[in-house]
Coordinates of C-alpha atoms and ligand atoms in Angstrom, one line a residue:
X99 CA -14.5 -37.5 40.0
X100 CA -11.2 -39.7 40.0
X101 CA -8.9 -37.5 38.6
X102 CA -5.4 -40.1 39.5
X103 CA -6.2 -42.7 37.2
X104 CA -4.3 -46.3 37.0
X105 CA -5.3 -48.0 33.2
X106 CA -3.6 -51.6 33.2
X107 CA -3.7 -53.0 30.1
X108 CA -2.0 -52.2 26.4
X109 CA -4.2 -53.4 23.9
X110 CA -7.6 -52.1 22.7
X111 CA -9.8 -51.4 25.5
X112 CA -7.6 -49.5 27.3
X113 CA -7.1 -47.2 24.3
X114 CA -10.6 -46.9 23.8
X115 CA -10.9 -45.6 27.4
X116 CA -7.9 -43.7 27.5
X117 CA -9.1 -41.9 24.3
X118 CA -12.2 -41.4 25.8
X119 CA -10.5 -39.3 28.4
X120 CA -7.6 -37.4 26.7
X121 CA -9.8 -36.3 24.2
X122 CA -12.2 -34.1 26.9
X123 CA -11.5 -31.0 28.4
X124 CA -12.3 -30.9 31.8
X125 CA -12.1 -28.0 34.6
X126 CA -8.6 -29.7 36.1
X127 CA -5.9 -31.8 34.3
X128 CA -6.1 -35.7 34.4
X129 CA -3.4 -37.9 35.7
X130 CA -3.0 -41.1 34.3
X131 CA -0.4 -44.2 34.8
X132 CA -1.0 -46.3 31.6
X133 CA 0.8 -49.7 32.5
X134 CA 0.9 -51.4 29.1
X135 CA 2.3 -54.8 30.0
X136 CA 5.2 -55.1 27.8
X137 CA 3.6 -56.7 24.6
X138 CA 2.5 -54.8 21.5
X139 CA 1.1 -51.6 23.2
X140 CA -2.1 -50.8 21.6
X141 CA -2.5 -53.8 19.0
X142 CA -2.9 -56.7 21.8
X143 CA -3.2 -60.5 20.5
X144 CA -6.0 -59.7 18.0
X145 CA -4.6 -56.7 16.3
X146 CA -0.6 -57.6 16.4
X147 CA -0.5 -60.6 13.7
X148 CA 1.1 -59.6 10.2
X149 CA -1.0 -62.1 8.3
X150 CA -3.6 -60.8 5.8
X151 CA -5.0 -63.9 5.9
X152 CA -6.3 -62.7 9.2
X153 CA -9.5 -60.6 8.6
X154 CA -11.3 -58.8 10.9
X155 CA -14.9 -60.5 11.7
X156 CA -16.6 -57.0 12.3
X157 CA -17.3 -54.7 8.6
X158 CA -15.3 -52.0 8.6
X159 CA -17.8 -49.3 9.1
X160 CA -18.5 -50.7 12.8
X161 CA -15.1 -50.6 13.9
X162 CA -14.9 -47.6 15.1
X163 CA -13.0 -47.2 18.4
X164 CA -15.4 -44.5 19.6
X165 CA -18.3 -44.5 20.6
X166 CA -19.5 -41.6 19.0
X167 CA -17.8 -42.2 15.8
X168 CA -18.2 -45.9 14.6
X169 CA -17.2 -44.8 11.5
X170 CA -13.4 -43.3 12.1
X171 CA -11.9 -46.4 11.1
X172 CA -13.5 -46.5 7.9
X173 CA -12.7 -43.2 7.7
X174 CA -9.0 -43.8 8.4
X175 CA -8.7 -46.5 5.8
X176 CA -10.4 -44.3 3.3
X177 CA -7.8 -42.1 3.2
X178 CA -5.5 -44.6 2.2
X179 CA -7.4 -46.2 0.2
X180 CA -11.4 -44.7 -1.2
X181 CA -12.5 -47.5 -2.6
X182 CA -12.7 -49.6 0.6
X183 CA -16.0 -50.0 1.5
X184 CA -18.1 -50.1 4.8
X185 CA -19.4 -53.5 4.5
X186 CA -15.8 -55.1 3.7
X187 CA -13.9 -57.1 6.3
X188 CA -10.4 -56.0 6.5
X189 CA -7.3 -57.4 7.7
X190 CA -6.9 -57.0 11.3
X191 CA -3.0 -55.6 10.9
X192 CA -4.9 -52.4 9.4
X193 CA -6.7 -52.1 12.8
X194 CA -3.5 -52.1 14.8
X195 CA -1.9 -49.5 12.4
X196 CA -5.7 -47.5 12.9
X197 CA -5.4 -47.7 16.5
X198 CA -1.7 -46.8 16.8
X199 CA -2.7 -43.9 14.7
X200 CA -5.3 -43.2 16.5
X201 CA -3.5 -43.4 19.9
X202 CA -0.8 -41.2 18.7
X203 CA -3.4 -38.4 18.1
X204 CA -5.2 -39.3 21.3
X205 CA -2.3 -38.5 23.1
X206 CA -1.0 -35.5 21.4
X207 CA -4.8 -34.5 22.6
X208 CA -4.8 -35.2 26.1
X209 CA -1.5 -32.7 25.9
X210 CA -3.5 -30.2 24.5
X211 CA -6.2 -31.0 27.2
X212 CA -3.8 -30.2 29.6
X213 CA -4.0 -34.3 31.0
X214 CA -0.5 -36.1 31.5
X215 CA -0.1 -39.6 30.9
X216 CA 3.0 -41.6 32.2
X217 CA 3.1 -44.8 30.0
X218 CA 5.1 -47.5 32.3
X219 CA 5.4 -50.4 29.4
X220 CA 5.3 -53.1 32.2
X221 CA 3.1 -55.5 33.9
X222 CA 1.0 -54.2 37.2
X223 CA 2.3 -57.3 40.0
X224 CA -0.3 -56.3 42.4
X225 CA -3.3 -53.3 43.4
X226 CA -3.9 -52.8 46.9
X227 CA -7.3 -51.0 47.0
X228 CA -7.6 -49.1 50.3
X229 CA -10.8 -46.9 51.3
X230 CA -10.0 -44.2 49.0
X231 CA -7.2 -44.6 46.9
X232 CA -5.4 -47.5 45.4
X233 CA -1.4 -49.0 45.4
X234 CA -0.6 -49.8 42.1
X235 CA 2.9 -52.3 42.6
X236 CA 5.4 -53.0 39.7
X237 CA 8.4 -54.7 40.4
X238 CA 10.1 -52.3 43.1
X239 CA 8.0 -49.5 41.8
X240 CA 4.6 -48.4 44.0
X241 CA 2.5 -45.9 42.5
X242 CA -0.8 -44.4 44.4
X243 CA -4.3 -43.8 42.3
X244 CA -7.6 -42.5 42.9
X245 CA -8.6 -45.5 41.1
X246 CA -7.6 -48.8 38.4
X247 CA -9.2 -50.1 35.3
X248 CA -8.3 -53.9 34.6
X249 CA -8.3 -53.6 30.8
X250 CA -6.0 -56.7 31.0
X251 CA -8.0 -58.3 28.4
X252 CA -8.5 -62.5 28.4
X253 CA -6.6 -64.5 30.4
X254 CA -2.9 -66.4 29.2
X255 CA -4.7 -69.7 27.7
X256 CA -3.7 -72.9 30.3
X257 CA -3.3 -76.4 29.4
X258 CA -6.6 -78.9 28.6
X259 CA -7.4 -81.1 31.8
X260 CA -6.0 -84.3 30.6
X261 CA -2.8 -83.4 28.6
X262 CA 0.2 -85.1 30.4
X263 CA 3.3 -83.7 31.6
X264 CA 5.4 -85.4 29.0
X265 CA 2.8 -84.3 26.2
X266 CA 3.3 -80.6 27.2
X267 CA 7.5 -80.8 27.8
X268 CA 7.5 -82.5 24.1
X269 CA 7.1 -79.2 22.5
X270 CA 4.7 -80.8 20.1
X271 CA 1.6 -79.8 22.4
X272 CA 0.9 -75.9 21.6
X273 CA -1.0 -74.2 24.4
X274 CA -0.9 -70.6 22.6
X275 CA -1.7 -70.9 19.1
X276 CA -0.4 -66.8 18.9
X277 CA 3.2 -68.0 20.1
X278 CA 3.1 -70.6 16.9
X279 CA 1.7 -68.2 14.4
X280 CA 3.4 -65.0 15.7
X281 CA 6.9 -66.4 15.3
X282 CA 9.0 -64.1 13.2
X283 CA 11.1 -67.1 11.6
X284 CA 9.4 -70.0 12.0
X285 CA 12.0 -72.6 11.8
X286 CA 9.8 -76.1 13.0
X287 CA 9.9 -78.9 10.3
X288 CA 6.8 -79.0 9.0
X289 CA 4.7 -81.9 10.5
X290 CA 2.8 -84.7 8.5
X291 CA -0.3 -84.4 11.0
X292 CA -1.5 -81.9 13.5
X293 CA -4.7 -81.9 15.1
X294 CA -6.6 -78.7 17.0
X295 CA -8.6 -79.0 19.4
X296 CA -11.6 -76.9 19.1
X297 CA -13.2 -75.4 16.1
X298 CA -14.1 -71.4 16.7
X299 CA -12.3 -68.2 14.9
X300 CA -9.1 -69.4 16.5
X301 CA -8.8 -72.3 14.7
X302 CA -9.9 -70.9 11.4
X303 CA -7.1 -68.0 12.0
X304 CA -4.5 -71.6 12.8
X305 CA -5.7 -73.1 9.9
X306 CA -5.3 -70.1 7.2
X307 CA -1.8 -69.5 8.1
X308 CA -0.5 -72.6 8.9
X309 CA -2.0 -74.7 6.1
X310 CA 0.2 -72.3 4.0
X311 CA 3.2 -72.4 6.2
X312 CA 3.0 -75.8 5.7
X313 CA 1.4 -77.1 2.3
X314 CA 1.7 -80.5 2.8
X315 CA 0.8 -80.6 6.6
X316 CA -2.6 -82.3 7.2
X317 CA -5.1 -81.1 9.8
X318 CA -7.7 -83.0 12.1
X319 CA -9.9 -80.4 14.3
X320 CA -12.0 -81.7 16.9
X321 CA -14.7 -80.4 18.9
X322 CA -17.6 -80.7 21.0
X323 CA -20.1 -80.6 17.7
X324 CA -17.3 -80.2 15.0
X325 CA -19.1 -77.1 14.0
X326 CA -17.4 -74.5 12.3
X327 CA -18.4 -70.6 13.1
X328 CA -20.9 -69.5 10.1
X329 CA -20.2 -67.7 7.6
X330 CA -21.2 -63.4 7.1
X331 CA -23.5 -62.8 4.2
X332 CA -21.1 -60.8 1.2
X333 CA -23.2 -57.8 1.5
X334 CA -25.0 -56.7 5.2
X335 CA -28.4 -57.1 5.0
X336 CA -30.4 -54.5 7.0
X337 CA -32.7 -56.5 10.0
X338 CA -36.5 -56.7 9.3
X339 CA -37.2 -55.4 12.4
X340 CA -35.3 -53.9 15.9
X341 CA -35.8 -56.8 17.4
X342 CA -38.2 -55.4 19.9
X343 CA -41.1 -57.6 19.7
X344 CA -38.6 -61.0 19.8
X345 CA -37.0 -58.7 22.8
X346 CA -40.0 -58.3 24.7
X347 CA -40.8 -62.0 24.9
X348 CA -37.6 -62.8 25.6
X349 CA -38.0 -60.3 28.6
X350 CA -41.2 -62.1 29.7
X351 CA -39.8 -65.6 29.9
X352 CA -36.5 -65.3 30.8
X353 CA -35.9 -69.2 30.6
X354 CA -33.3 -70.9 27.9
X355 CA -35.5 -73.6 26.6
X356 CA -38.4 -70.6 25.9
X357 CA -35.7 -68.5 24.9
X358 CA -34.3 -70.8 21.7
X359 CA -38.1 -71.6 20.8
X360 CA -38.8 -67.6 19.9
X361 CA -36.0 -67.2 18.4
X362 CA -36.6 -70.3 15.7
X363 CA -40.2 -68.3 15.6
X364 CA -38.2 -65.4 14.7
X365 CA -36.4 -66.7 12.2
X366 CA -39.4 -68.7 11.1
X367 CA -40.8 -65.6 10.0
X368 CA -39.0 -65.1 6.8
X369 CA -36.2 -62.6 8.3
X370 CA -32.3 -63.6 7.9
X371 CA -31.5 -65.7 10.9
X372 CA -28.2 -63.1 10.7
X373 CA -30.3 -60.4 11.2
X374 CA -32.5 -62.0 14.0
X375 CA -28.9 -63.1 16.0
X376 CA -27.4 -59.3 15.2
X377 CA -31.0 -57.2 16.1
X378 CA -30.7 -59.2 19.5
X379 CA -26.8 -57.6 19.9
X380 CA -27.2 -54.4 21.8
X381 CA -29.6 -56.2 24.2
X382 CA -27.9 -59.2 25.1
X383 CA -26.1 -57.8 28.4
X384 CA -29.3 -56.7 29.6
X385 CA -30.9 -60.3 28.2
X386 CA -28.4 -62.4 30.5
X387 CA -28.5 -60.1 33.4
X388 CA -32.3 -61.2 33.5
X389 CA -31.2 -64.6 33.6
X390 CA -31.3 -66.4 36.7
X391 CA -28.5 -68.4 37.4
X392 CA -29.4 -72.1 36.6
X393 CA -30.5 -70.8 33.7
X394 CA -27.2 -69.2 32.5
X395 CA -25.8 -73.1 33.3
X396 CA -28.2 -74.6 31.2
X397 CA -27.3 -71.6 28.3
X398 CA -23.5 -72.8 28.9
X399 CA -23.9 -76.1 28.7
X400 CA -26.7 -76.9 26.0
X401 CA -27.1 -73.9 23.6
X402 CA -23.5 -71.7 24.4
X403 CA -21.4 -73.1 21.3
X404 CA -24.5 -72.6 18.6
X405 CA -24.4 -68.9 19.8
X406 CA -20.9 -69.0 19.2
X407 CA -21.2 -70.2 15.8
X408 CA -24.1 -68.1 14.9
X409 CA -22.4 -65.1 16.5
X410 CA -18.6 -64.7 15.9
X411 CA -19.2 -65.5 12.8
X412 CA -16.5 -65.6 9.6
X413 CA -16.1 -63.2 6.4
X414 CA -17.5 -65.1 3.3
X415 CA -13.5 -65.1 2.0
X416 CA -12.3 -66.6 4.8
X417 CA -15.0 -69.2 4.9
X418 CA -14.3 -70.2 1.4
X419 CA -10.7 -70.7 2.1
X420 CA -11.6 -72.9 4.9
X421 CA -14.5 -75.3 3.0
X422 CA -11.7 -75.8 0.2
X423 CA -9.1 -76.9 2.5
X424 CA -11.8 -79.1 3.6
X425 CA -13.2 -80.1 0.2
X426 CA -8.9 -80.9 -0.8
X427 CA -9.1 -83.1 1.9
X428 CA -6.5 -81.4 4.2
X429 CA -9.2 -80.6 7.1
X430 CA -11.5 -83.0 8.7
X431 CA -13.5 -82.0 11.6
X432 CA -14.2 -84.6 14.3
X433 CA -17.3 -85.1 17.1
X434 CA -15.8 -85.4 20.2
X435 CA -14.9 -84.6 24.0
X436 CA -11.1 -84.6 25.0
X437 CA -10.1 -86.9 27.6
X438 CA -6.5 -87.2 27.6
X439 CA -3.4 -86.0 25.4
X440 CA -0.2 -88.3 25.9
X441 CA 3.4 -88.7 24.5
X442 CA 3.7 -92.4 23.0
X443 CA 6.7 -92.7 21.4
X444 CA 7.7 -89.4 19.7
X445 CA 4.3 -89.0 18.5
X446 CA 1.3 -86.9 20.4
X447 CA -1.8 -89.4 20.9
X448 CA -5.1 -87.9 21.9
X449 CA -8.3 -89.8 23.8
X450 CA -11.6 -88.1 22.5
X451 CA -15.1 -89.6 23.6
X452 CA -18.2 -89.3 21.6
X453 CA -21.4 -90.8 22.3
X454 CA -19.6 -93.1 25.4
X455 CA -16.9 -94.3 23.0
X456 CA -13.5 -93.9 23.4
X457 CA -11.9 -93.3 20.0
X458 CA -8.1 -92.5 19.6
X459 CA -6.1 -90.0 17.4
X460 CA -2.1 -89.8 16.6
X461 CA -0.6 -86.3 15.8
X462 CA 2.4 -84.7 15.0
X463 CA 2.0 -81.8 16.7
X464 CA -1.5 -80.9 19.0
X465 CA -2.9 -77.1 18.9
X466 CA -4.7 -75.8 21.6
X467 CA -7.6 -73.3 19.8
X468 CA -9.9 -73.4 22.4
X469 CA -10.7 -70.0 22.3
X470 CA -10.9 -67.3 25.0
X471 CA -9.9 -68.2 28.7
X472 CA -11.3 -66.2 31.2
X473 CA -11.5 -68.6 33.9
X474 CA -9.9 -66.5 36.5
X475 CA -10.0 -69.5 39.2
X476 CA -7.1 -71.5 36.9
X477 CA -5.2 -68.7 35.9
X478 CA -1.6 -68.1 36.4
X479 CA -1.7 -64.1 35.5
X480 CA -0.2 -62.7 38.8
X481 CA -2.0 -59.9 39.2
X482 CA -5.2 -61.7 38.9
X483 CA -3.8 -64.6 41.1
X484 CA -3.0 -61.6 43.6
X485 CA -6.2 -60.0 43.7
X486 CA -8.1 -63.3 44.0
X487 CA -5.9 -64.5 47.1
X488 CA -6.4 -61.5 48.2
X489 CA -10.1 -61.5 48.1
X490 CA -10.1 -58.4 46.7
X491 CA -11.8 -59.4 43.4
X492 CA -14.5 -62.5 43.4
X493 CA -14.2 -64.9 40.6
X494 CA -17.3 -65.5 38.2
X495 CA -19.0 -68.6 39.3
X496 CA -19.3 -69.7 35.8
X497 CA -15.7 -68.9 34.9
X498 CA -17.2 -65.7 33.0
X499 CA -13.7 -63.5 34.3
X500 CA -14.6 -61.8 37.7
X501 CA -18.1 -60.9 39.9
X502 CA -19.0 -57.1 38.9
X503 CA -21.7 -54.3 38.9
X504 CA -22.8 -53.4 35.3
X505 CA -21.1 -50.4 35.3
X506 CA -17.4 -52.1 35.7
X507 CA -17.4 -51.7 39.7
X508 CA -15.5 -55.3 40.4
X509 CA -17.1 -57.3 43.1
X510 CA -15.1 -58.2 46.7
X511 CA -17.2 -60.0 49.2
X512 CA -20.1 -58.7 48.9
X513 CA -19.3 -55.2 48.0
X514 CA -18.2 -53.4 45.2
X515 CA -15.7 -51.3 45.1
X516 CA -16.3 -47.7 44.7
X517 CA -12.6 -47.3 42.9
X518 CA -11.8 -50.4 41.1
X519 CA -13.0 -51.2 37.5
X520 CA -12.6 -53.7 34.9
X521 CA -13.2 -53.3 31.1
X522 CA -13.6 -56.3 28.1
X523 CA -13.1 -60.4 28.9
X524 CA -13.4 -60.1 32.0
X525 CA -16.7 -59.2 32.2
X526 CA -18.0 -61.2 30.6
X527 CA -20.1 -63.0 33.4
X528 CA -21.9 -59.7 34.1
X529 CA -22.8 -58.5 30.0
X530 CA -21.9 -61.7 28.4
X531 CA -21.0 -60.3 24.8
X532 CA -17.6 -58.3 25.9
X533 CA -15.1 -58.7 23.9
X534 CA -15.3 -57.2 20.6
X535 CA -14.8 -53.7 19.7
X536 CA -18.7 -52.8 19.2
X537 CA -19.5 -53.5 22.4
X538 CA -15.8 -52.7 24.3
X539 CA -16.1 -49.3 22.8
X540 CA -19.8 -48.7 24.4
X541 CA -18.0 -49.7 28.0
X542 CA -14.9 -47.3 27.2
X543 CA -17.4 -44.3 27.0
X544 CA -19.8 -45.4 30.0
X545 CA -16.5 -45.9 32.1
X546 CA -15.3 -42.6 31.1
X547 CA -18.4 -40.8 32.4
X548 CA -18.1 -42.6 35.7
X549 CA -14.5 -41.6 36.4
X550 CA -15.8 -38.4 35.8
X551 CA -18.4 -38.2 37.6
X552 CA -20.0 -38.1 34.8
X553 CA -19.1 -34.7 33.3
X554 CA -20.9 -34.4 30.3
X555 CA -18.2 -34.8 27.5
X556 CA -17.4 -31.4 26.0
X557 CA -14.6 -32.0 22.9
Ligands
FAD852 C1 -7.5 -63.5 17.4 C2 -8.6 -62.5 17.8 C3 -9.3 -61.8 16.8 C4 -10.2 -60.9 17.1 N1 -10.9 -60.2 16.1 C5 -11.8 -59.3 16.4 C6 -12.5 -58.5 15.4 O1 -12.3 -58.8 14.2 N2 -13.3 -57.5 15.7 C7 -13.6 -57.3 17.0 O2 -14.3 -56.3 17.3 N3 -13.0 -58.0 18.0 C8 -12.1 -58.9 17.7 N4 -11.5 -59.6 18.7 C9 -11.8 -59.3 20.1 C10 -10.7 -58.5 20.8 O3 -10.6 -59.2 22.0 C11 -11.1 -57.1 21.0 O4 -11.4 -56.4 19.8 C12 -9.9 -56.3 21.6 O5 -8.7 -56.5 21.0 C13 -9.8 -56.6 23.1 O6 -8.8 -55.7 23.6 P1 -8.4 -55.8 25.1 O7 -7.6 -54.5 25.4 O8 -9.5 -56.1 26.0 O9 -7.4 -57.1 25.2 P2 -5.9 -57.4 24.6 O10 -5.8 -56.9 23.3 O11 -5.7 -58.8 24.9 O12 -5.0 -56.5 25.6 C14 -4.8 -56.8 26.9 C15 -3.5 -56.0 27.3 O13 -3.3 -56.1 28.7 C16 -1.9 -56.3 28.9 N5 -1.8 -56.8 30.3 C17 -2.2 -58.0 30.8 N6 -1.9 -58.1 32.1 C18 -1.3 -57.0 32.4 C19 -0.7 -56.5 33.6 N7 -0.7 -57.2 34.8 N8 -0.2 -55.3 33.6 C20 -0.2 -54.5 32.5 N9 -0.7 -54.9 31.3 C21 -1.2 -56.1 31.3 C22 -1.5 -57.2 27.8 O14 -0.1 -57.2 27.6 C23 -2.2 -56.6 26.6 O15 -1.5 -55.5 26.2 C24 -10.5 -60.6 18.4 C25 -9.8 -61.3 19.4 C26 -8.8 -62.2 19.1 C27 -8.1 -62.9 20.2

């Protein structure tokens, strides 16, 4: 049992573990240096925006922060408000306020519990993990641990490959959309054109509030396919099945091509393709840890950004707003690859290729939406930089965040670590879907056991 405890990280995961293990009592007290990082404690990116254009894309009965209570936030919200409803999607400011609440309680808790918790609200420079303990360095502050969680969350987005210098010093090429759509008084002239490039649930959240920031503005989005995410049925409909039978196969072939062909059968079968993608949810870390590696390549390459679309998918209000911005002829969606983004004059022009031709686009202003970075090979976060130089973590050879046992035990050499943890994005090369609260909350509680030796939780 670890009972020196370094959690690095502000936003959700690291509340969902830290709740975990304020809210047990145990035979000793718990020590625990919660290094937040500075930027909205608790709420992170997802959870910090104002807007209630931004929705959540999880209903609000599964947004539980516990594990053993996926209900609390609905719950919470409840008693603000009875006639929400499990199956609505909710704006994602009400989730921030739910898990500040939540943390405040958490912590008044762990007091209770007889735990302490020193919050330092700044970034973690470096982790020296030695045999049995850790370093834990913050400016000209060194703090020793019994062990460290990374709940750091994903990576700060980097430029495209291909945007020039001159492109990124314009200030008309945004590299994080939240910087843009986070600003308190937005005082840029509204541009005549701005294109983003890539099409997921960041770009829908760009396009809702910018298109009215900015009602004359019109937008181009490209991507790979030009697909948007699809959309959430209005009401949940239950799954036909558990999945287990399309489960088993899958187990039996574990090969991509093999893979897609039993899902279409799946769906074939007259069930909700929804509820054939959703029954497959709780499986798929143990599905990609099958795998074998080529495999995963070819998932990545060919059949990754349907799963996206089929997966992360968008509330049916949101949708709506989206296909009428397209139906008013202020969105158009593009096929293409980026090559290049240049400054030509004082004007933005991008280079996309589709089908071998080159085809060119001018823009007022260019936003980056290309989702999650977790490539931990390009980053420029210094502690992961420090790690990696290091060698004291292993990057994901896929770009999946870092090399890790199931259970959170990060990867060096070929080793794991018997004290050093990660939690959320950056695991995502080990259980794939990691991101989202269903599945971050499910880690919080299995990491909690392992700190503790895996006490068995008495509340
Ligand atoms: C726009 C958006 C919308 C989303 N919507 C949903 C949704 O509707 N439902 C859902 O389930 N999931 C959603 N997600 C997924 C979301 O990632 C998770 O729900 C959750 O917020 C992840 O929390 P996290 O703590 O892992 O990461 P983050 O919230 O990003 O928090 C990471 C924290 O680590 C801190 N940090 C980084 N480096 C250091 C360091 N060196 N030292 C100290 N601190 C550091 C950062 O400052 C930050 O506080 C969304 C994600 C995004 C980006």
């Amino acid at each position: 049992m670890f009972r020196r405890v370094a959690i690095i990280g502000g936003g959700a995961a690291a509340s969902a573990l830290l709740g975990e293990l304020l809210e047990r009592r145990l035979p000793g007290p718990l020590h625990l240096d919660w290094y937040t990082g500075g930027r909205s404690p608790v709420r992170g990116v997802a959870y910090s925006t104002r807007s209630d254009r931004h929705l959540l894309n999880v209903r609000a009965a599964s947004m539980g922060m516990f594990a053993g209570r996926p209900g609390d936030f609905l719950d919470f919200m409840r008693r603000h408000d009875p006639a929400v409803a499990g199956t609505d999607f909710l704006p994602r400011r009400c989730y921030g306020d739910y898990l500040e609440a939540q943390m405040a309680q958490t912590l008044q808790q762990g007091k209770i519990n007889g735990h302490d918790v020193h919050i330092i609200p700044e970034q973690v420079d470096a982790i020296v993990p030695e045999r049995d303990h850790l370093t834990v360095l913050q400016g000209e502050e060194s703090r020793q641990a019994d062990a460290a969680v990374l709940a750091v969350g994903a990576l700060p987005p980097q430029p495209l490959a291909g945007v020039s210098a001159a492109a990124l010093a314009s200030m008309r090429y945004v590299v994080d959309p939240w910087d843009l759509l986070n600003e308190v008084e937005p005082e840029r002239e509204a541009p005549a054109k701005v294109v983003l490039i890539g099409l997921g649930l960041t770009a829908v959240d760009v396009l809702l509030e910018l298109s009215a920031r900015w009602p004359r503005t019109r937008f181009v989005a490209v991507s790979r396919h030009g697909a948007l995410p699809e959309a959430h049925q209005h009401a949940a409909s239950a799954p036909a099945d558990d999945g287990t039978t399309l489960l088993e196969a899958m187990r039996d072939a574990p090969e991509i091509r093999r893979w897609l062909q039993l899902v279409r059968e799946a769906i074939g079968g007259g069930n909700d393709w929804r509820t054939v993608i959703d029954s497959l949810r709780p499986h798929t870390p143990a599905l990609w840890h099958e795998l074998p590696l080529p495999q995963r390549e070819r998932f990545l390459r060919h059949a990754n950004w349907a799963w996206q679309c089929a997966r992360h998918r968008m509330p049916p209000q949101v949708h709506e707003a989206i296909s009428n911005l397209e139906s008013d002829g202020r969105l158009q969606r593009r096929r293409g690859r980026l090559q290049s983004v240049d400054l030509v004059g004082d004007a933005l022009q991008l280079t996309v290729r589709r089908a071998g031709v080159q085809h060119t686009l001018d823009a007022d202003m260019v936003i980056q939406t290309a989702g999650l970075d977790t490539d931990i090979e390009r980053t420029d976060h210094p502690l992961l930089r420090q790690l990696l130089l290091n060698r004291h973590i292993t990057a994901d050879p896929q770009g999946l965040g870092v090399m890790a046992a199931a259970d959170g035990r990060l990867q060096h050499d070929h080793n794991h670590w018997p004290h050093l943890f990660a939690i959320g994005s950056l695991l995502r090369g080990t259980l794939w879907e990691s991101t989202a609260m269903p599945e971050i909350r499910q880690q919080a509680h299995r990491l909690a056991n392992q700190l503790l030796g895996e006490a068995p939780a008495s509340r």
